[in-house]
GROMACS .gro file of C-alpha atoms in nm:
model
  436
    1MET     CA    1  17.579  15.096   3.208
    2GLY     CA    2  17.726  14.738   3.229
    3LYS     CA    3  17.679  14.486   3.451
    4GLU     CA    4  17.808  14.538   3.762
    5VAL     CA    5  18.106  14.301   3.906
    6ASN     CA    6  18.164  14.386   4.306
    7GLY     CA    7  17.997  14.748   4.191
    8VAL     CA    8  18.151  14.844   3.937
    9SER     CA    9  18.047  14.821   3.583
   10ARG     CA   10  18.163  14.594   3.293
   11SER     CA   11  18.181  14.905   3.122
   12ARG     CA   12  18.421  15.057   3.359
   13PHE     CA   13  18.646  14.723   3.322
   14GLU     CA   14  18.710  14.765   2.942
   15MET     CA   15  18.885  15.075   3.021
   16PHE     CA   16  19.161  14.855   3.127
   17THR     CA   17  19.309  14.739   2.772
   18ASN     CA   18  19.649  14.578   2.614
   19SER     CA   19  19.786  14.910   2.603
   20ASP     CA   20  19.841  14.918   2.963
   21GLU     CA   21  20.152  14.745   3.011
   22ALA     CA   22  20.197  14.679   3.387
   23VAL     CA   23  20.269  14.349   3.494
   24ILE     CA   24  20.003  14.359   3.776
   25ASN     CA   25  19.676  14.479   3.526
   26LYS     CA   26  19.745  14.206   3.352
   27LYS     CA   27  19.841  13.897   3.661
   28LEU     CA   28  19.566  13.994   3.872
   29PRO     CA   29  19.168  14.008   3.764
   30LYS     CA   30  19.052  14.395   3.777
   31GLU     CA   31  18.817  14.245   4.100
   32LEU     CA   32  19.106  14.176   4.302
   33LEU     CA   33  19.267  14.510   4.241
   34LEU     CA   34  19.025  14.651   4.326
   35ARG     CA   35  18.944  14.428   4.680
   36ILE     CA   36  19.328  14.533   4.723
   37PHE     CA   37  19.262  14.912   4.666
   38SER     CA   38  18.994  14.941   4.960
   39PHE     CA   39  19.243  14.856   5.207
   40LEU     CA   40  19.430  15.180   5.127
   41ASP     CA   41  19.384  15.524   5.288
   42VAL     CA   42  19.244  15.883   5.102
   43VAL     CA   43  19.584  16.037   5.044
   44THR     CA   44  19.755  15.682   4.899
   45LEU     CA   45  19.418  15.639   4.667
   46CYS     CA   46  19.486  16.020   4.564
   47ARG     CA   47  19.819  15.886   4.431
   48CYS     CA   48  19.728  15.590   4.285
   49ALA     CA   49  19.473  15.788   4.092
   50GLN     CA   50  19.739  15.942   3.893
   51VAL     CA   51  19.952  15.637   3.811
   52SER     CA   52  19.769  15.545   3.492
   53ARG     CA   53  19.434  15.542   3.345
   54SER     CA   54  19.321  15.191   3.535
   55TRP     CA   55  19.457  15.291   3.863
   56ASN     CA   56  19.253  15.591   3.840
   57VAL     CA   57  18.854  15.368   3.746
   58LEU     CA   58  18.957  15.162   4.089
   59ALA     CA   59  19.121  15.419   4.328
   60LEU     CA   60  18.749  15.670   4.260
   61ASP     CA   61  18.563  15.401   4.269
   62GLY     CA   62  18.255  15.505   4.524
   63SER     CA   63  18.350  15.166   4.688
   64ASN     CA   64  18.737  15.190   4.782
   65TRP     CA   65  18.527  15.544   4.980
   66GLN     CA   66  18.329  15.368   5.252
   67ARG     CA   67  18.567  15.562   5.602
   68ILE     CA   68  18.729  15.890   5.515
   69ASP     CA   69  18.880  16.073   5.716
   70LEU     CA   70  19.011  16.391   5.625
   71PHE     CA   71  19.193  16.529   5.918
   72ASP     CA   72  19.552  16.432   5.853
   73PHE     CA   73  19.495  16.454   5.524
   74GLN     CA   74  19.393  16.855   5.438
   75ARG     CA   75  19.163  17.075   5.710
   76ASP     CA   76  19.157  17.333   5.476
   77ILE     CA   77  18.870  17.220   5.214
   78GLU     CA   78  18.613  17.400   5.034
   79GLY     CA   79  18.225  17.268   5.027
   80ARG     CA   80  18.303  17.170   4.706
   81VAL     CA   81  18.581  16.923   4.779
   82VAL     CA   82  18.305  16.711   5.036
   83GLU     CA   83  17.998  16.790   4.790
   84ASN     CA   84  18.215  16.532   4.485
   85ILE     CA   85  18.322  16.298   4.749
   86SER     CA   86  17.972  16.275   4.821
   87LYS     CA   87  17.880  16.211   4.456
   88ARG     CA   88  18.143  15.982   4.390
   89CYS     CA   89  18.050  15.775   4.718
   90GLY     CA   90  17.728  15.801   4.722
   91GLY     CA   91  17.547  15.518   4.869
   92PHE     CA   92  17.857  15.320   4.945
   93LEU     CA   93  18.025  15.588   5.274
   94ARG     CA   94  17.917  15.530   5.608
   95LYS     CA   95  18.208  15.683   5.810
   96LEU     CA   96  18.327  16.005   5.739
   97SER     CA   97  18.534  16.245   5.933
   98LEU     CA   98  18.522  16.623   5.880
   99ARG     CA   99  18.709  16.731   6.242
  100GLY     CA  100  18.848  17.034   6.138
  101CYS     CA  101  18.743  17.149   5.849
  102LEU     CA  102  18.653  17.499   5.889
  103GLY     CA  103  18.576  17.554   5.549
  104VAL     CA  104  18.288  17.405   5.534
  105GLY     CA  105  17.892  17.481   5.553
  106ASP     CA  106  17.576  17.375   5.531
  107THR     CA  107  17.519  17.396   5.165
  108ALA     CA  108  17.804  17.160   5.125
  109LEU     CA  109  17.668  16.960   5.417
  110ARG     CA  110  17.303  16.930   5.188
  111THR     CA  111  17.453  16.787   4.881
  112PHE     CA  112  17.640  16.560   5.102
  113ALA     CA  113  17.309  16.446   5.296
  114GLN     CA  114  17.145  16.393   5.009
  115ASN     CA  115  17.431  16.199   4.824
  116CYS     CA  116  17.537  15.937   5.115
  117ARG     CA  117  17.228  15.840   5.250
  118ASN     CA  118  17.329  15.549   5.432
  119ILE     CA  119  17.580  15.740   5.678
  120GLU     CA  120  17.634  15.581   5.981
  121LEU     CA  121  17.914  15.799   6.154
  122LEU     CA  122  17.974  16.173   6.096
  123SER     CA  123  18.228  16.419   6.266
  124LEU     CA  124  18.190  16.776   6.235
  125ASN     CA  125  18.424  16.879   6.507
  126GLY     CA  126  18.507  17.201   6.481
  127CYS     CA  127  18.327  17.270   6.191
  128THR     CA  128  18.237  17.627   6.311
  129LYS     CA  129  17.992  17.731   5.981
  130ILE     CA  130  17.753  17.471   6.049
  131THR     CA  131  17.414  17.579   6.205
  132ASP     CA  132  17.088  17.398   6.230
  133SER     CA  133  17.029  17.391   5.918
  134THR     CA  134  17.302  17.091   5.843
  135CYS     CA  135  17.079  16.887   6.119
  136ASN     CA  136  16.786  16.948   5.915
  137SER     CA  137  16.946  16.830   5.569
  138LEU     CA  138  17.050  16.498   5.825
  139SER     CA  139  16.743  16.429   5.943
  140LYS     CA  140  16.556  16.473   5.641
  141PHE     CA  141  16.800  16.230   5.389
  142CYS     CA  142  17.023  16.058   5.697
  143PRO     CA  143  16.783  15.822   5.878
  144LYS     CA  144  17.089  15.541   5.968
  145LEU     CA  145  17.302  15.816   6.116
  146LYS     CA  146  17.412  15.661   6.452
  147HIS     CA  147  17.692  15.886   6.577
  148LEU     CA  148  17.716  16.199   6.536
  149ASP     CA  149  18.014  16.456   6.641
  150LEU     CA  150  17.907  16.818   6.645
  151ALA     CA  151  18.163  16.936   6.937
  152SER     CA  152  18.295  17.304   6.932
  153CYS     CA  153  18.015  17.396   6.651
  154THR     CA  154  17.846  17.665   6.873
  155SER     CA  155  17.567  17.828   6.636
  156ILE     CA  156  17.379  17.462   6.688
  157THR     CA  157  17.072  17.499   6.899
  158ASN     CA  158  16.749  17.336   7.034
  159LEU     CA  159  16.638  17.325   6.735
  160SER     CA  160  16.947  17.091   6.604
  161LEU     CA  161  16.811  16.817   6.838
  162LYS     CA  162  16.442  16.882   6.753
  163ALA     CA  163  16.521  16.768   6.382
  164LEU     CA  164  16.772  16.456   6.450
  165SER     CA  165  16.491  16.325   6.733
  166GLU     CA  166  16.263  16.317   6.469
  167GLY     CA  167  16.477  16.211   6.110
  168CYS     CA  168  16.743  16.003   6.304
  169PRO     CA  169  16.569  15.754   6.526
  170LEU     CA  170  16.920  15.481   6.546
  171LEU     CA  171  17.110  15.742   6.664
  172GLU     CA  172  17.329  15.598   6.934
  173GLN     CA  173  17.588  15.869   7.020
  174LEU     CA  174  17.604  16.188   7.012
  175ASN     CA  175  17.890  16.550   7.105
  176ILE     CA  176  17.740  16.847   7.172
  177SER     CA  177  18.025  16.956   7.362
  178TRP     CA  178  18.068  17.352   7.367
  179CYS     CA  179  17.672  17.388   7.157
  180ASP     CA  180  17.645  17.627   7.457
  181GLN     CA  181  17.283  17.705   7.369
  182VAL     CA  182  17.159  17.403   7.414
  183THR     CA  183  16.899  17.378   7.680
  184LYS     CA  184  16.653  17.106   7.843
  185ASP     CA  185  16.414  17.139   7.552
  186GLY     CA  186  16.648  16.990   7.349
  187ILE     CA  187  16.772  16.728   7.527
  188GLN     CA  188  16.413  16.657   7.585
  189ALA     CA  189  16.328  16.665   7.243
  190LEU     CA  190  16.656  16.410   7.164
  191VAL     CA  191  16.653  16.130   7.500
  192ARG     CA  192  16.192  16.112   7.386
  193SER     CA  193  16.305  15.975   7.029
  194CYS     CA  194  16.615  15.835   7.059
  195PRO     CA  195  16.557  15.555   7.292
  196GLY     CA  196  16.898  15.400   7.195
  197LEU     CA  197  17.104  15.646   7.306
  198LYS     CA  198  17.444  15.479   7.427
  199GLY     CA  199  17.694  15.820   7.472
  200LEU     CA  200  17.593  16.182   7.555
  201PHE     CA  201  17.929  16.423   7.549
  202LEU     CA  202  17.757  16.789   7.680
  203LYS     CA  203  18.119  16.930   7.796
  204GLY     CA  204  18.038  17.304   7.829
  205CYS     CA  205  17.742  17.262   7.743
  206THR     CA  206  17.641  17.518   8.065
  207GLN     CA  207  17.284  17.583   8.052
  208LEU     CA  208  17.188  17.236   8.141
  209GLU     CA  209  17.044  17.217   8.489
  210ASP     CA  210  16.902  16.932   8.668
  211GLU     CA  211  16.585  16.929   8.423
  212ALA     CA  212  16.796  16.808   8.149
  213LEU     CA  213  16.953  16.552   8.319
  214LYS     CA  214  16.629  16.392   8.526
  215HIS     CA  215  16.518  16.353   8.085
  216ILE     CA  216  16.840  16.195   8.032
  217GLY     CA  217  16.739  15.923   8.328
  218ALA     CA  218  16.390  15.884   8.247
  219HIS     CA  219  16.464  15.796   7.884
  220CYS     CA  220  16.790  15.662   7.770
  221PRO     CA  221  16.828  15.310   7.961
  222GLU     CA  222  17.111  15.242   7.701
  223LEU     CA  223  17.292  15.534   7.824
  224VAL     CA  224  17.652  15.410   7.846
  225THR     CA  225  17.840  15.687   7.880
  226LEU     CA  226  17.823  16.059   8.013
  227ASN     CA  227  18.010  16.385   7.977
  228LEU     CA  228  17.905  16.672   8.190
  229GLN     CA  229  18.221  16.853   8.252
  230THR     CA  230  18.188  17.216   8.320
  231CYS     CA  231  17.769  17.190   8.321
  232SER     CA  232  17.813  17.354   8.671
  233GLN     CA  233  17.487  17.445   8.773
  234ILE     CA  234  17.388  17.054   8.754
  235THR     CA  235  17.345  16.887   9.116
  236ASP     CA  236  17.333  16.591   9.323
  237GLU     CA  237  16.950  16.597   9.231
  238GLY     CA  238  16.903  16.573   8.871
  239LEU     CA  239  17.279  16.313   8.866
  240ILE     CA  240  17.092  16.108   9.115
  241THR     CA  241  16.814  16.034   8.848
  242ILE     CA  242  17.061  15.967   8.610
  243CYS     CA  243  17.148  15.693   8.829
  244ARG     CA  244  16.866  15.508   8.884
  245GLY     CA  245  16.770  15.515   8.547
  246CYS     CA  246  17.108  15.437   8.364
  247HIS     CA  247  17.231  15.118   8.533
  248ARG     CA  248  17.450  15.016   8.237
  249LEU     CA  249  17.635  15.351   8.330
  250GLN     CA  250  18.003  15.295   8.226
  251SER     CA  251  18.181  15.654   8.233
  252LEU     CA  252  18.106  15.939   8.431
  253CYS     CA  253  18.269  16.277   8.408
  254VAL     CA  254  18.133  16.580   8.601
  255SER     CA  255  18.441  16.751   8.648
  256GLY     CA  256  18.435  17.071   8.698
  257CYS     CA  257  18.054  17.056   8.846
  258ALA     CA  258  18.169  17.164   9.204
  259ASN     CA  259  17.784  17.146   9.391
  260ILE     CA  260  17.774  16.758   9.329
  261THR     CA  261  17.848  16.600   9.704
  262ASP     CA  262  17.942  16.236   9.844
  263ALA     CA  263  17.543  16.164   9.759
  264ILE     CA  264  17.649  16.103   9.401
  265LEU     CA  265  17.866  15.877   9.483
  266HIS     CA  266  17.656  15.692   9.715
  267ALA     CA  267  17.428  15.668   9.399
  268LEU     CA  268  17.625  15.574   9.166
  269GLY     CA  269  17.778  15.260   9.408
  270GLN     CA  270  17.400  15.170   9.472
  271ASN     CA  271  17.297  15.100   9.113
  272CYS     CA  272  17.616  15.174   8.889
  273PRO     CA  273  17.808  14.836   8.891
  274ARG     CA  274  17.944  14.860   8.564
  275LEU     CA  275  18.117  15.173   8.631
  276ARG     CA  276  18.472  15.197   8.490
  277ILE     CA  277  18.545  15.566   8.460
  278LEU     CA  278  18.464  15.854   8.684
  279GLU     CA  279  18.626  16.234   8.657
  280VAL     CA  280  18.529  16.410   8.950
  281ALA     CA  281  18.806  16.669   8.925
  282ARG     CA  282  18.721  17.016   9.077
  283CYS     CA  283  18.439  16.820   9.309
  284SER     CA  284  18.585  16.973   9.679
  285GLN     CA  285  18.282  16.819   9.828
  286LEU     CA  286  18.395  16.485   9.805
  287THR     CA  287  18.480  16.307  10.108
  288ASP     CA  288  18.611  15.939  10.199
  289VAL     CA  289  18.257  15.842  10.348
  290GLY     CA  290  18.139  15.869   9.945
  291PHE     CA  291  18.471  15.706   9.790
  292THR     CA  292  18.445  15.423  10.038
  293THR     CA  293  18.082  15.300   9.902
  294LEU     CA  294  18.198  15.374   9.594
  295ALA     CA  295  18.491  15.156   9.584
  296ARG     CA  296  18.274  14.889   9.744
  297ASN     CA  297  18.012  14.864   9.521
  298CYS     CA  298  18.232  14.985   9.186
  299HIS     CA  299  18.506  14.698   9.155
  300GLU     CA  300  18.516  14.703   8.729
  301LEU     CA  301  18.664  15.104   8.826
  302GLU     CA  302  18.989  15.141   8.574
  303LYS     CA  303  19.051  15.534   8.529
  304MET     CA  304  18.989  15.732   8.843
  305ASP     CA  305  19.091  16.167   8.813
  306LEU     CA  306  19.023  16.289   9.177
  307GLU     CA  307  19.213  16.597   9.065
  308GLU     CA  308  19.137  16.896   9.369
  309CYS     CA  309  18.882  16.659   9.554
  310VAL     CA  310  19.060  16.824   9.806
  311GLN     CA  311  18.926  16.638  10.137
  312ILE     CA  312  19.031  16.304  10.054
  313THR     CA  313  19.251  16.146  10.270
  314ASP     CA  314  19.488  15.772  10.271
  315GLY     CA  315  19.110  15.643  10.345
  316THR     CA  316  19.018  15.683   9.963
  317LEU     CA  317  19.323  15.512   9.892
  318ILE     CA  318  19.292  15.246  10.142
  319GLN     CA  319  18.949  15.141   9.987
  320LEU     CA  320  19.027  15.180   9.622
  321SER     CA  321  19.383  14.922   9.728
  322ILE     CA  322  19.115  14.657   9.841
  323HIS     CA  323  18.814  14.704   9.584
  324CYS     CA  324  18.946  14.825   9.292
  325PRO     CA  325  19.180  14.527   9.128
  326ARG     CA  326  19.122  14.700   8.756
  327LEU     CA  327  19.222  15.023   8.843
  328GLN     CA  328  19.465  15.123   8.550
  329VAL     CA  329  19.472  15.567   8.582
  330LEU     CA  330  19.450  15.757   8.908
  331SER     CA  331  19.506  16.117   8.945
  332LEU     CA  332  19.507  16.254   9.309
  333SER     CA  333  19.690  16.565   9.172
  334HIS     CA  334  19.632  16.869   9.439
  335CYS     CA  335  19.536  16.572   9.665
  336GLU     CA  336  19.720  16.755   9.943
  337LEU     CA  337  19.682  16.561  10.234
  338ILE     CA  338  19.728  16.248  10.093
  339THR     CA  339  20.083  16.083  10.249
  340ASP     CA  340  20.338  15.820  10.173
  341ASP     CA  341  20.070  15.544  10.383
  342GLY     CA  342  19.773  15.581  10.135
  343ILE     CA  343  20.070  15.493   9.840
  344ARG     CA  344  20.202  15.232  10.036
  345HIS     CA  345  19.831  15.039  10.004
  346LEU     CA  346  19.781  15.101   9.715
  347GLY     CA  347  20.110  14.978   9.581
  348SER     CA  348  20.052  14.660   9.749
  349GLY     CA  349  19.661  14.620   9.635
  350PRO     CA  350  19.540  14.384   9.372
  351CYS     CA  351  19.549  14.621   9.137
  352ALA     CA  352  19.928  14.745   9.154
  353HIS     CA  353  20.140  14.423   8.999
  354ASP     CA  354  19.972  14.410   8.646
  355ARG     CA  355  19.719  14.692   8.606
  356LEU     CA  356  19.866  15.054   8.739
  357GLU     CA  357  20.005  15.223   8.466
  358VAL     CA  358  19.955  15.610   8.558
  359ILE     CA  359  19.992  15.754   8.853
  360GLU     CA  360  19.952  16.148   8.901
  361LEU     CA  361  20.042  16.348   9.219
  362ASP     CA  362  20.135  16.690   9.138
  363ASN     CA  363  20.098  16.935   9.429
  364CYS     CA  364  20.104  16.641   9.714
  365PRO     CA  365  20.342  16.788   9.977
  366LEU     CA  366  20.341  16.472  10.244
  367ILE     CA  367  20.456  16.282   9.939
  368THR     CA  368  20.844  16.154   9.973
  369ASP     CA  369  21.114  15.883   9.820
  370ALA     CA  370  20.931  15.655  10.028
  371SER     CA  371  20.608  15.658   9.829
  372LEU     CA  372  20.859  15.580   9.551
  373GLU     CA  373  20.994  15.281   9.690
  374HIS     CA  374  20.664  15.152   9.699
  375LEU     CA  375  20.574  15.195   9.358
  376LYS     CA  376  20.827  14.998   9.254
  377SER     CA  377  20.653  14.662   9.218
  378CYS     CA  378  20.392  14.815   9.018
  379HIS     CA  379  20.560  14.638   8.685
  380SER     CA  380  20.312  14.824   8.476
  381LEU     CA  381  20.370  15.120   8.562
  382ASP     CA  382  20.451  15.325   8.227
  383ARG     CA  383  20.372  15.738   8.391
  384ILE     CA  384  20.425  15.910   8.698
  385GLU     CA  385  20.395  16.307   8.760
  386LEU     CA  386  20.528  16.431   9.031
  387TYR     CA  387  20.537  16.830   8.935
  388ASP     CA  388  20.616  17.012   9.249
  389CYS     CA  389  20.620  16.769   9.542
  390GLN     CA  390  20.963  16.919   9.711
  391GLN     CA  391  20.976  16.654   9.921
  392ILE     CA  392  21.070  16.371   9.618
  393THR     CA  393  21.468  16.425   9.528
  394ARG     CA  394  21.624  16.303   9.217
  395ALA     CA  395  21.803  16.001   9.417
  396GLY     CA  396  21.438  15.866   9.464
  397ILE     CA  397  21.330  15.908   9.131
  398LYS     CA  398  21.732  15.703   8.983
  399ARG     CA  399  21.628  15.445   9.287
  400LEU     CA  400  21.235  15.406   9.095
  401ARG     CA  401  21.409  15.336   8.764
  402THR     CA  402  21.609  15.112   8.850
  403HIS     CA  403  21.300  14.855   8.945
  404LEU     CA  404  21.103  15.029   8.629
  405PRO     CA  405  21.363  15.153   8.363
  406ASN     CA  406  21.114  15.232   8.086
  407ILE     CA  407  20.887  15.446   8.306
  408LYS     CA  408  20.818  15.856   8.262
  409VAL     CA  409  20.851  16.024   8.562
  410HIS     CA  410  20.780  16.377   8.514
  411ALA     CA  411  20.908  16.623   8.753
  412TYR     CA  412  21.039  16.937   8.885
  413PHE     CA  413  21.341  17.009   9.048
  414ALA     CA  414  21.387  17.458   9.052
  415PRO     CA  415  21.737  17.538   9.014
  416VAL     CA  416  21.951  17.660   9.293
  417THR     CA  417  21.962  18.019   9.325
  418PRO     CA  418  22.369  18.116   9.368
  419PRO     CA  419  22.413  18.356   9.619
  420PRO     CA  420  22.536  18.695   9.539
  421SER     CA  421  22.883  18.761   9.419
  422VAL     CA  422  23.134  18.805   9.714
  423GLY     CA  423  23.230  19.230   9.742
  424GLY     CA  424  22.963  19.316   9.430
  425SER     CA  425  22.689  19.530   9.523
  426ARG     CA  426  22.417  19.398   9.279
  427GLN     CA  427  22.243  19.091   9.386
  428ARG     CA  428  22.275  18.819   9.095
  429PHE     CA  429  21.990  18.553   9.007
  430CYS     CA  430  21.942  18.282   8.867
  431ARG     CA  431  21.797  18.296   8.461
  432CYS     CA  432  21.484  18.149   8.620
  433CYS     CA  433  21.439  18.485   8.854
  434ILE     CA  434  21.487  18.747   8.653
  435LEU     CA  435  21.197  18.600   8.399
  436LEU     CA  436  20.959  18.559   8.688
   0.00000   0.00000   0.00000
């Protein structure tokens, strides 16, 4: 093998001969051509590899394959494709997404781990064939791994988390959503050995209880993002530990965790001033009292999902309008106590003019066209949801669009059922009624 130039051996450059008549190959140095190829995506590289012998050398050089996402390219790939990629890329590869590649299993990923020991970001989201064996391989060969996505890999157990804790101490982000075999024992092993964790996605890990959260709160001071959606066994006790131990928390999702109360909102307000995203949909025990404490202390809030927080009233909107000037997305769907007055305060608050982009008001029966008038000065408003708001009219939406012509309005108006035909004995129904 000859001396290397920018990762390509000189002997490989010798394959560019005078017989290659393409002007670009004659005019540009091969090092510059290689640099140009480095900006191409997977599909384009594969096409370029078929143009000529010299372009095949450039296109398939490992240095051009540092970041690969096969999701938009080919999802029905077999394991041998991953093995071939790993052999070609070797130590160059830093980021690989095999999201949705159902045919990839443990054997291919072991070969991958052996060849690509500098991998930092790996997505195996939806690769349902993989088991704990893959995590053992990653632990053994990939110590630089920082981001790992195992969402919907339902064969993953605590053994995977224990393996990762032993071999991947630099892990910063882990997604094991819907890996419902994981329990507190796996979480405990993971967080004790990976103190730099910044993102944990545990959505649908239904066996997790407060004990798991206590381990996270005690060992993850760098945590920024935590998703516990539908972890229905957790309560205030575990989440308060998170708040007290993770002061850098910016994003928290506990939607579907029906046991939590205002105590969580108080704990967030007292301990997590950097909070930007809060998703508490279907947490029906939360009230204006808790959201008042939250709003008065967490001024950086940008996105809030309060869908089916059925106890909140205009009081919550008043507090948000006063204390949360950065609010961009707000869901109030099925919050049936919200009225036009609450929307009036929101529309006149500091977030309204330049920040507020999305507001969802589905199934808010007290909302009328007056609310649309209050929102017409929200110049950044991009989308509004109004399904089943029965007091909203087409005329009100039309008036809103005169002020915000580009806004997306999602609403539904039931068709009027035609009256019975005169003189007829059979009832006439509109098509919708027939379907029902």
